[in-house]
Amino acid sequence: MDTLIRGGVVVTCDPRARVMEADVLVGRSIRAVVPRGGRVSTPHGIHPLRVIDASGCAVIPGFVQAHVHLCQALFRGMADDLPLLEWLRRRIWPLEAAHTEASLRASAELGLAEMLVAGTTTILDMGTVRHHDAVMAACLASGIRAVSGKAMMDIGEGVPRGLRESTRASLRESERLCSDWTGQGDGRIGYAFAPRFVLSCSEALVRGAAERAYAMGALVHTHAAEHPNEREAVRQVLGDDDVAVLRRWGVAGPRAVLAHGVQLTDDEARVLAREGTRVVHCPSANLKLGSGIARVADLDAAGVALALGADGAPCNNNLDPWVELRHAALLAKVRSGTTSLPAARAFRLATIDGATALGLGEMTGSIEVGKRADLVVVRVDSVHAEPGGDVVSKLVYACGARDVAHVLVDGELLVRNGELTRTDAPRVAASGRQHGRELVARAGI
Ligand SMILES: [Zn+2]
């Protein structure tokens, strides 16, 4: 069904960063953006036309979250106030090892519901080691645009038996998942080979993952330069920094996406920029795990391709793109000065830059004719937003998930008047509670 979104202020995030009063006509793709007063012609006039009244609203590209862990949504509140390596070994790994296919599906559904209702339309997700089909199936069923991959880990101190796998089995399973799922949902679903981080992966695993990812047109996604202690541990084991090691092992270039980058040096930033390697800033998770504040403004100035992400529920504890957007903009001021990462720049990180980082910049991330209709209609006239500055300032500094009215992916209305259309939210929350309780009992933590 075609949809006419009428009466809003359109924040396009196109190359000219146009913001205009306009109506937007969409099918599966964006058919027309017509400045107010212009005539909307409907070449597909025989189709039924749904009209969304967007007066008092901004119409924005859906948010792209380029680093999340759906498998950890059930761990929300179960791993608070711990440093990174302890957090992983004492909480996250035992919990992941205790996942069944059913609990993983419940976890993914919980995370997807939370993200969609807040206006996230595209994600890059890192899973756990086993049962990853359950996550892919949940992504497909939710209607979201998702690139996801099972976590790969064949070595590492403190890794529970349930998460240990051989190099060969890990590569084979990743390859199978990539072949089975890539392109499903009319191209909504993609795959990322996801070696977890340097300390949990052998050289053969990382090299094999990168080679296969590039050969199969997939992404390779891992964590890097997150916490000083983790960096130090990598140096002790491998004699070099993780970014250099990953680069040597083939994880570099436009299809490589590194989560975090908090500890990056100027030299590393220059290399990443030159080679086009992507870096995903996860400000809330970096704060909660005490990892530090990434030098986003400096990385941006150096030309590093950047995106934003919430990371996982146990290190955030929400998957809310608005919080990450706000934190990114605010923390840049603390790190690099008050004029750093102005609202309009921050907003692009959360939308078109995220899409570009995932290799999806031609398909989504901005409101341009021909791109897929991944859009969010958000109220900008509530008491906490009026009178505000310009509309982008309102979006970055004053609005939030509570203001999201409608969300479309591929032109399908997945959130209508703040309610999920494909998903029964109370059922997903209840199922999450139940599976969460059982998971903790199984994990014995
Ligand atoms: Zn992560």
Coordinates of C-alpha atoms and ligand atoms in Angstrom, one line a residue:
M1 CA 0.0 0.0 0.0
D2 CA 1.3 3.5 -0.8
T3 CA 1.5 6.0 2.0
L4 CA 1.3 9.7 1.9
I5 CA 3.0 11.4 5.0
R6 CA 1.5 14.8 4.9
G7 CA 2.2 18.1 6.8
G8 CA 5.5 17.4 8.5
V9 CA 9.0 18.9 8.5
V10 CA 11.2 16.6 6.5
V11 CA 14.8 16.2 7.8
T12 CA 16.3 14.5 4.7
C13 CA 19.9 13.8 5.7
D14 CA 20.6 14.0 1.9
P15 CA 23.9 15.2 0.7
R16 CA 22.7 18.8 0.9
A17 CA 21.3 18.2 4.4
R18 CA 18.0 19.7 3.4
V19 CA 15.3 20.4 6.0
M20 CA 11.9 21.4 4.5
E21 CA 8.2 21.4 5.0
A22 CA 7.2 18.7 2.6
D23 CA 4.9 15.7 2.0
V24 CA 6.5 12.3 1.4
L25 CA 4.9 9.7 -0.8
V26 CA 6.2 6.2 -0.3
G27 CA 5.6 2.7 -1.5
R28 CA 8.2 0.2 -0.6
S29 CA 10.6 2.9 -1.7
I30 CA 10.4 6.7 -1.4
R31 CA 8.5 7.8 -4.5
A32 CA 8.3 11.6 -4.1
V33 CA 9.3 14.4 -1.6
V34 CA 7.1 17.3 -2.5
P35 CA 7.8 20.7 -0.9
R36 CA 4.6 22.2 0.7
G37 CA 2.4 23.8 -1.9
G38 CA 3.6 21.5 -4.6
R39 CA 1.3 18.8 -6.1
V40 CA 1.8 15.2 -5.1
S41 CA 1.2 13.2 -8.2
T42 CA 0.5 9.5 -7.5
P43 CA 1.7 7.5 -10.5
H44 CA 0.4 4.5 -8.7
G45 CA -3.0 6.0 -8.1
I46 CA -4.8 2.8 -8.5
H47 CA -3.1 1.6 -5.3
P48 CA -5.0 2.3 -2.1
L49 CA -3.4 5.3 -0.4
R50 CA -2.9 5.6 3.3
V51 CA -2.5 9.1 4.6
I52 CA -0.5 9.8 7.8
D53 CA -1.0 13.2 9.3
A54 CA 2.4 14.5 10.2
S55 CA 1.5 18.0 11.3
G56 CA 3.5 18.9 14.5
C57 CA 5.9 16.2 13.5
A58 CA 9.3 15.8 11.9
V59 CA 9.7 13.1 9.3
I60 CA 13.2 11.6 9.6
P61 CA 15.2 8.7 8.2
G62 CA 15.0 5.7 10.6
F63 CA 17.9 5.4 13.0
V64 CA 20.7 3.0 12.2
Q65 CA 22.3 1.2 15.3
A66 CA 25.5 -0.3 14.0
H67 CA 26.4 -2.3 17.1
V68 CA 23.9 -4.2 19.2
H69 CA 23.6 -7.6 20.9
L70 CA 20.0 -9.0 20.6
C71 CA 21.1 -12.1 22.4
Q72 CA 21.8 -10.0 25.5
A73 CA 18.5 -8.3 25.8
L74 CA 17.4 -10.8 28.5
F75 CA 20.5 -9.9 30.6
R76 CA 19.2 -6.4 31.3
G77 CA 20.0 -5.5 34.9
M78 CA 21.9 -8.8 35.5
A79 CA 25.4 -7.4 35.0
D80 CA 25.6 -4.0 36.5
D81 CA 28.6 -2.1 37.9
L82 CA 31.4 -4.4 36.8
P83 CA 34.6 -3.7 34.6
L84 CA 34.6 -5.1 31.1
L85 CA 36.6 -8.3 31.4
E86 CA 35.0 -9.3 34.7
W87 CA 31.6 -8.3 33.3
L88 CA 32.2 -10.7 30.4
R89 CA 33.6 -13.6 32.4
R90 CA 31.4 -13.5 35.4
R91 CA 28.1 -12.6 33.9
I92 CA 27.8 -12.3 30.1
W93 CA 29.5 -15.5 29.0
P94 CA 27.8 -17.8 31.6
L95 CA 24.4 -16.2 30.6
E96 CA 25.1 -16.6 26.9
A97 CA 26.2 -20.2 27.4
A98 CA 22.9 -20.9 29.2
H99 CA 20.8 -19.7 26.2
T100 CA 18.5 -22.2 24.5
E101 CA 17.0 -21.6 21.1
A102 CA 13.7 -20.5 22.8
S103 CA 15.4 -18.1 25.2
L104 CA 17.5 -16.6 22.4
R105 CA 14.3 -16.0 20.3
A106 CA 12.7 -14.3 23.3
S107 CA 15.7 -12.2 23.9
A108 CA 15.9 -11.1 20.2
E109 CA 12.1 -10.3 20.2
L110 CA 12.5 -8.2 23.3
G111 CA 15.4 -6.2 21.9
L112 CA 13.8 -5.8 18.5
A113 CA 10.5 -4.5 20.0
E114 CA 12.4 -2.0 22.1
M115 CA 14.4 -0.7 19.2
L116 CA 11.6 -0.5 16.6
V117 CA 9.2 1.3 18.8
A118 CA 11.9 4.0 19.4
G119 CA 12.6 4.5 15.7
T120 CA 15.5 2.2 14.9
T121 CA 15.0 0.8 11.4
T122 CA 18.4 -0.8 10.7
I123 CA 20.8 -2.7 13.0
L124 CA 24.1 -4.5 12.9
D125 CA 23.9 -7.2 15.5
M126 CA 26.4 -9.5 17.1
G127 CA 24.9 -12.8 18.4
T128 CA 26.2 -15.5 20.7
V129 CA 27.9 -18.6 19.6
R130 CA 25.0 -21.1 19.2
H131 CA 21.4 -21.2 18.0
H132 CA 21.9 -18.1 15.8
D133 CA 19.1 -19.0 13.4
A134 CA 16.7 -18.0 16.2
V135 CA 18.0 -14.4 16.1
M136 CA 17.9 -14.2 12.3
A137 CA 14.4 -15.6 12.3
A138 CA 13.3 -13.0 14.9
C139 CA 14.8 -10.2 12.8
L140 CA 13.1 -11.4 9.7
A141 CA 9.7 -11.7 11.5
S142 CA 10.0 -8.2 13.1
G143 CA 10.2 -6.3 9.8
I144 CA 13.4 -4.5 10.8
R145 CA 16.4 -4.2 8.4
A146 CA 19.2 -6.3 10.0
V147 CA 22.7 -7.4 9.4
S148 CA 23.5 -10.0 12.0
G149 CA 26.1 -12.7 12.7
K150 CA 26.8 -15.4 15.3
A151 CA 29.7 -14.6 17.6
M152 CA 32.8 -16.6 16.8
M153 CA 35.2 -17.6 19.6
D154 CA 37.7 -20.5 19.6
I155 CA 40.1 -19.6 22.4
G156 CA 40.2 -17.4 25.5
E157 CA 40.5 -17.4 29.3
G158 CA 37.4 -18.0 31.2
V159 CA 35.2 -19.0 28.2
P160 CA 32.6 -21.5 29.4
R161 CA 32.3 -24.8 27.6
G162 CA 29.0 -23.9 26.1
L163 CA 30.6 -21.1 24.1
R164 CA 33.8 -22.9 23.0
E165 CA 34.0 -24.1 19.4
S166 CA 36.6 -25.3 17.1
T167 CA 38.0 -22.9 14.5
R168 CA 36.7 -25.1 11.7
A169 CA 33.2 -25.5 13.2
S170 CA 32.9 -21.7 13.8
L171 CA 33.9 -20.9 10.2
R172 CA 31.6 -23.5 8.8
E173 CA 28.6 -22.5 10.8
S174 CA 29.1 -18.8 10.0
E175 CA 29.4 -19.6 6.3
R176 CA 26.2 -21.7 6.5
L177 CA 24.3 -18.9 8.2
C178 CA 25.6 -16.4 5.7
S179 CA 24.4 -18.5 2.8
D180 CA 21.0 -19.3 4.4
W181 CA 20.0 -15.9 5.5
T182 CA 21.6 -13.2 3.2
G183 CA 19.0 -11.5 1.1
Q184 CA 15.9 -12.8 3.0
G185 CA 13.0 -10.5 3.6
D186 CA 13.4 -9.0 0.1
G187 CA 16.9 -8.0 0.9
R188 CA 16.2 -6.8 4.5
I189 CA 18.5 -9.4 6.0
G190 CA 22.3 -9.4 5.7
Y191 CA 25.1 -11.3 7.4
A192 CA 28.2 -10.2 9.3
F193 CA 31.1 -12.6 10.3
A194 CA 31.6 -11.7 13.9
P195 CA 34.8 -12.8 15.6
R196 CA 34.1 -11.5 19.1
F197 CA 37.3 -9.8 20.0
V198 CA 41.0 -10.5 19.7
L199 CA 41.3 -12.2 23.1
S200 CA 38.7 -14.8 22.2
C201 CA 39.8 -15.6 18.6
S202 CA 42.8 -17.4 17.1
E203 CA 44.6 -15.8 14.1
A204 CA 43.2 -18.6 11.9
L205 CA 39.6 -17.8 13.0
V206 CA 39.9 -14.0 12.4
R207 CA 41.7 -14.5 9.1
G208 CA 39.2 -17.1 8.0
A209 CA 36.2 -14.9 9.0
A210 CA 37.6 -11.9 7.1
E211 CA 38.4 -13.9 4.0
R212 CA 35.0 -15.5 3.9
A213 CA 33.2 -12.2 4.7
Y214 CA 34.8 -10.4 1.8
A215 CA 34.3 -13.4 -0.6
M216 CA 30.6 -13.6 0.3
G217 CA 29.9 -9.9 0.2
A218 CA 29.3 -9.8 3.9
L219 CA 30.6 -7.6 6.7
V220 CA 33.2 -8.5 9.3
H221 CA 32.3 -7.1 12.7
T222 CA 34.3 -7.2 16.0
H223 CA 35.0 -5.2 19.2
A224 CA 38.3 -3.2 19.3
A225 CA 40.0 -0.5 21.4
E226 CA 37.3 -0.6 24.0
H227 CA 38.8 -0.6 27.5
P228 CA 42.4 0.2 28.6
N229 CA 42.7 -3.0 30.6
E230 CA 41.6 -5.1 27.6
R231 CA 44.1 -3.3 25.4
E232 CA 46.8 -4.0 27.9
A233 CA 45.8 -7.7 28.0
V234 CA 46.0 -7.8 24.2
R235 CA 49.5 -6.3 24.2
Q236 CA 50.7 -8.8 26.8
V237 CA 49.4 -11.8 24.8
L238 CA 50.1 -10.6 21.2
G239 CA 52.7 -7.9 21.7
D240 CA 50.8 -5.2 19.8
D241 CA 47.5 -3.2 19.9
D242 CA 44.3 -4.9 18.9
V243 CA 43.7 -2.7 15.9
A244 CA 47.1 -3.5 14.5
V245 CA 46.6 -7.2 15.1
L246 CA 43.2 -7.2 13.5
R247 CA 44.6 -5.3 10.5
R248 CA 47.4 -7.8 10.1
W249 CA 44.8 -10.6 10.2
G250 CA 42.7 -9.0 7.5
V251 CA 40.1 -7.0 9.4
A252 CA 40.4 -3.6 7.6
G253 CA 38.7 -1.7 4.9
P254 CA 35.1 -0.6 4.2
R255 CA 33.6 -4.0 5.0
A256 CA 35.2 -4.1 8.5
V257 CA 33.2 -2.6 11.3
L258 CA 34.9 -2.1 14.7
A259 CA 32.7 -1.5 17.7
H260 CA 34.0 1.2 20.3
G261 CA 37.4 2.6 19.3
V262 CA 37.5 4.5 22.7
Q263 CA 41.3 4.0 23.0
L264 CA 42.3 4.8 19.4
T265 CA 45.4 6.9 18.9
D266 CA 45.9 9.6 16.3
D267 CA 48.1 7.2 14.2
E268 CA 45.4 4.5 14.4
A269 CA 42.8 7.0 13.4
R270 CA 44.8 8.0 10.3
V271 CA 45.2 4.4 9.3
L272 CA 41.5 3.5 9.8
A273 CA 40.5 6.7 7.8
R274 CA 42.8 5.8 5.0
E275 CA 41.6 2.3 4.7
G276 CA 37.9 3.1 5.2
T277 CA 37.5 0.8 8.3
R278 CA 34.3 1.7 10.1
V279 CA 34.1 2.6 13.9
V280 CA 30.9 2.4 15.9
H281 CA 30.7 4.8 18.8
C282 CA 28.7 3.3 21.7
P283 CA 28.7 6.1 24.3
S284 CA 26.4 4.8 27.0
A285 CA 28.1 1.4 27.1
N286 CA 31.5 3.1 27.3
L287 CA 30.3 5.1 30.2
K288 CA 28.7 2.2 32.1
L289 CA 31.7 -0.1 31.7
G290 CA 34.0 2.8 32.6
S291 CA 35.9 2.4 29.3
G292 CA 36.2 6.1 28.7
I293 CA 34.9 8.6 26.2
A294 CA 35.8 8.1 22.6
R295 CA 37.3 11.1 20.8
V296 CA 34.5 11.2 18.2
A297 CA 35.2 14.7 17.1
D298 CA 38.9 14.0 16.5
L299 CA 38.0 10.7 14.7
D300 CA 35.5 12.6 12.6
A301 CA 38.0 15.3 11.7
A302 CA 40.6 12.6 10.8
G303 CA 38.0 11.2 8.3
V304 CA 37.1 7.9 10.1
A305 CA 33.8 6.5 8.9
L306 CA 31.6 6.6 12.1
A307 CA 28.3 5.2 13.3
L308 CA 26.4 4.9 16.6
G309 CA 25.1 2.0 18.5
A310 CA 23.6 1.1 21.9
D311 CA 25.7 -2.1 22.3
G312 CA 23.9 -4.6 24.7
A313 CA 21.2 -4.3 27.3
P314 CA 23.5 -5.4 30.1
C315 CA 25.9 -2.5 29.5
N316 CA 23.5 0.3 28.7
N317 CA 20.7 -0.7 29.9
N318 CA 18.5 0.3 27.0
L319 CA 18.7 0.0 23.2
D320 CA 17.5 3.5 22.6
P321 CA 18.9 5.4 19.6
W322 CA 17.9 8.8 21.1
V323 CA 20.0 8.3 24.2
E324 CA 23.0 7.3 22.1
L325 CA 22.5 10.3 19.8
R326 CA 22.2 12.7 22.8
H327 CA 25.2 11.1 24.6
A328 CA 27.3 11.3 21.5
A329 CA 26.6 15.0 21.0
L330 CA 27.1 15.9 24.7
L331 CA 30.2 13.8 25.4
A332 CA 31.9 15.2 22.4
K333 CA 31.7 18.6 24.1
V334 CA 33.3 17.3 27.3
R335 CA 36.1 15.5 25.3
S336 CA 36.8 18.1 22.6
G337 CA 35.1 21.4 23.4
T338 CA 31.6 22.9 23.4
T339 CA 31.5 23.5 19.6
S340 CA 32.3 19.8 18.8
L341 CA 29.9 17.5 17.1
P342 CA 27.0 20.0 16.6
A343 CA 23.5 18.7 16.4
A344 CA 23.3 18.4 12.7
R345 CA 26.6 16.4 12.6
A346 CA 25.5 14.1 15.4
F347 CA 22.1 13.5 13.7
R348 CA 23.9 12.3 10.5
L349 CA 26.0 9.9 12.6
A350 CA 22.7 8.3 13.8
T351 CA 21.2 8.0 10.3
I352 CA 23.0 8.3 6.9
D353 CA 26.5 7.7 8.3
G354 CA 25.3 4.6 10.1
A355 CA 23.8 3.3 6.8
T356 CA 27.0 4.1 4.9
A357 CA 29.1 2.3 7.6
L358 CA 27.1 -0.9 7.0
G359 CA 27.4 -0.6 3.2
L360 CA 23.7 0.3 3.0
G361 CA 24.1 4.0 2.2
E362 CA 22.6 3.6 -1.3
M363 CA 19.5 1.9 0.2
T364 CA 18.6 3.6 3.4
G365 CA 19.7 6.3 5.9
S366 CA 18.3 9.4 4.2
I367 CA 15.0 10.6 2.7
E368 CA 15.7 10.6 -1.0
V369 CA 13.6 9.4 -3.9
G370 CA 14.5 5.8 -4.8
K371 CA 15.7 4.8 -1.4
R372 CA 13.8 2.3 0.7
A373 CA 11.1 3.9 2.8
D374 CA 12.7 3.5 6.2
L375 CA 11.2 6.5 8.0
V376 CA 10.2 7.7 11.4
V377 CA 7.4 10.3 12.1
V378 CA 8.2 11.9 15.4
R379 CA 6.3 14.6 17.4
V380 CA 8.3 17.8 17.9
D381 CA 5.5 19.9 19.4
S382 CA 5.2 18.5 22.9
V383 CA 5.8 20.6 26.0
H384 CA 9.4 19.3 26.4
A385 CA 10.3 20.2 22.8
E386 CA 8.6 23.6 22.3
P387 CA 9.6 26.2 21.3
G388 CA 13.1 24.6 20.9
G389 CA 15.6 25.7 18.3
D390 CA 15.5 24.5 14.8
V391 CA 14.1 21.0 14.3
V392 CA 17.4 19.2 14.3
S393 CA 18.3 20.8 17.6
K394 CA 15.0 19.6 19.0
L395 CA 15.6 16.1 17.7
V396 CA 19.1 15.8 19.2
Y397 CA 18.7 17.7 22.5
A398 CA 15.0 17.6 23.4
C399 CA 13.1 14.8 21.8
G400 CA 13.2 11.1 22.7
A401 CA 11.7 7.7 22.1
R402 CA 8.4 8.8 23.8
D403 CA 7.9 11.2 20.8
V404 CA 8.0 8.5 18.1
A405 CA 4.6 8.2 16.5
H406 CA 5.1 6.0 13.4
V407 CA 7.9 3.8 12.0
L408 CA 8.1 2.4 8.5
V409 CA 10.6 -0.1 7.1
D410 CA 10.4 -0.8 3.4
G411 CA 7.2 1.2 3.5
E412 CA 5.5 -1.1 5.9
L413 CA 4.1 0.6 9.0
L414 CA 5.7 -1.3 11.8
V415 CA 4.8 1.2 14.5
R416 CA 1.5 3.0 14.4
N417 CA 0.6 5.7 17.0
G418 CA 3.4 4.4 19.2
E419 CA 2.3 0.8 19.0
L420 CA 4.0 -2.1 17.3
T421 CA 1.9 -3.6 14.5
R422 CA 3.6 -6.9 13.9
T423 CA 4.5 -7.7 17.5
D424 CA 2.4 -8.1 20.6
A425 CA 4.5 -6.0 23.0
P426 CA 3.0 -7.2 26.3
R427 CA 3.5 -10.8 25.2
V428 CA 7.1 -10.1 24.3
A429 CA 7.8 -8.5 27.7
A430 CA 6.1 -11.3 29.6
S431 CA 8.0 -13.9 27.6
G432 CA 11.2 -12.0 28.3
R433 CA 10.5 -12.0 32.0
Q434 CA 9.9 -15.7 32.1
H435 CA 12.9 -16.7 29.9
G436 CA 15.1 -14.3 31.9
R437 CA 14.2 -16.0 35.2
E438 CA 14.9 -19.5 33.7
L439 CA 18.1 -18.4 32.1
V440 CA 19.6 -17.1 35.4
A441 CA 18.7 -20.4 37.0
R442 CA 20.4 -22.4 34.2
A443 CA 23.5 -20.1 34.3
G444 CA 23.8 -20.5 38.1
I445 CA 25.1 -17.0 38.6
Ligands
ZN1 ZN 29.4 -5.2 22.0

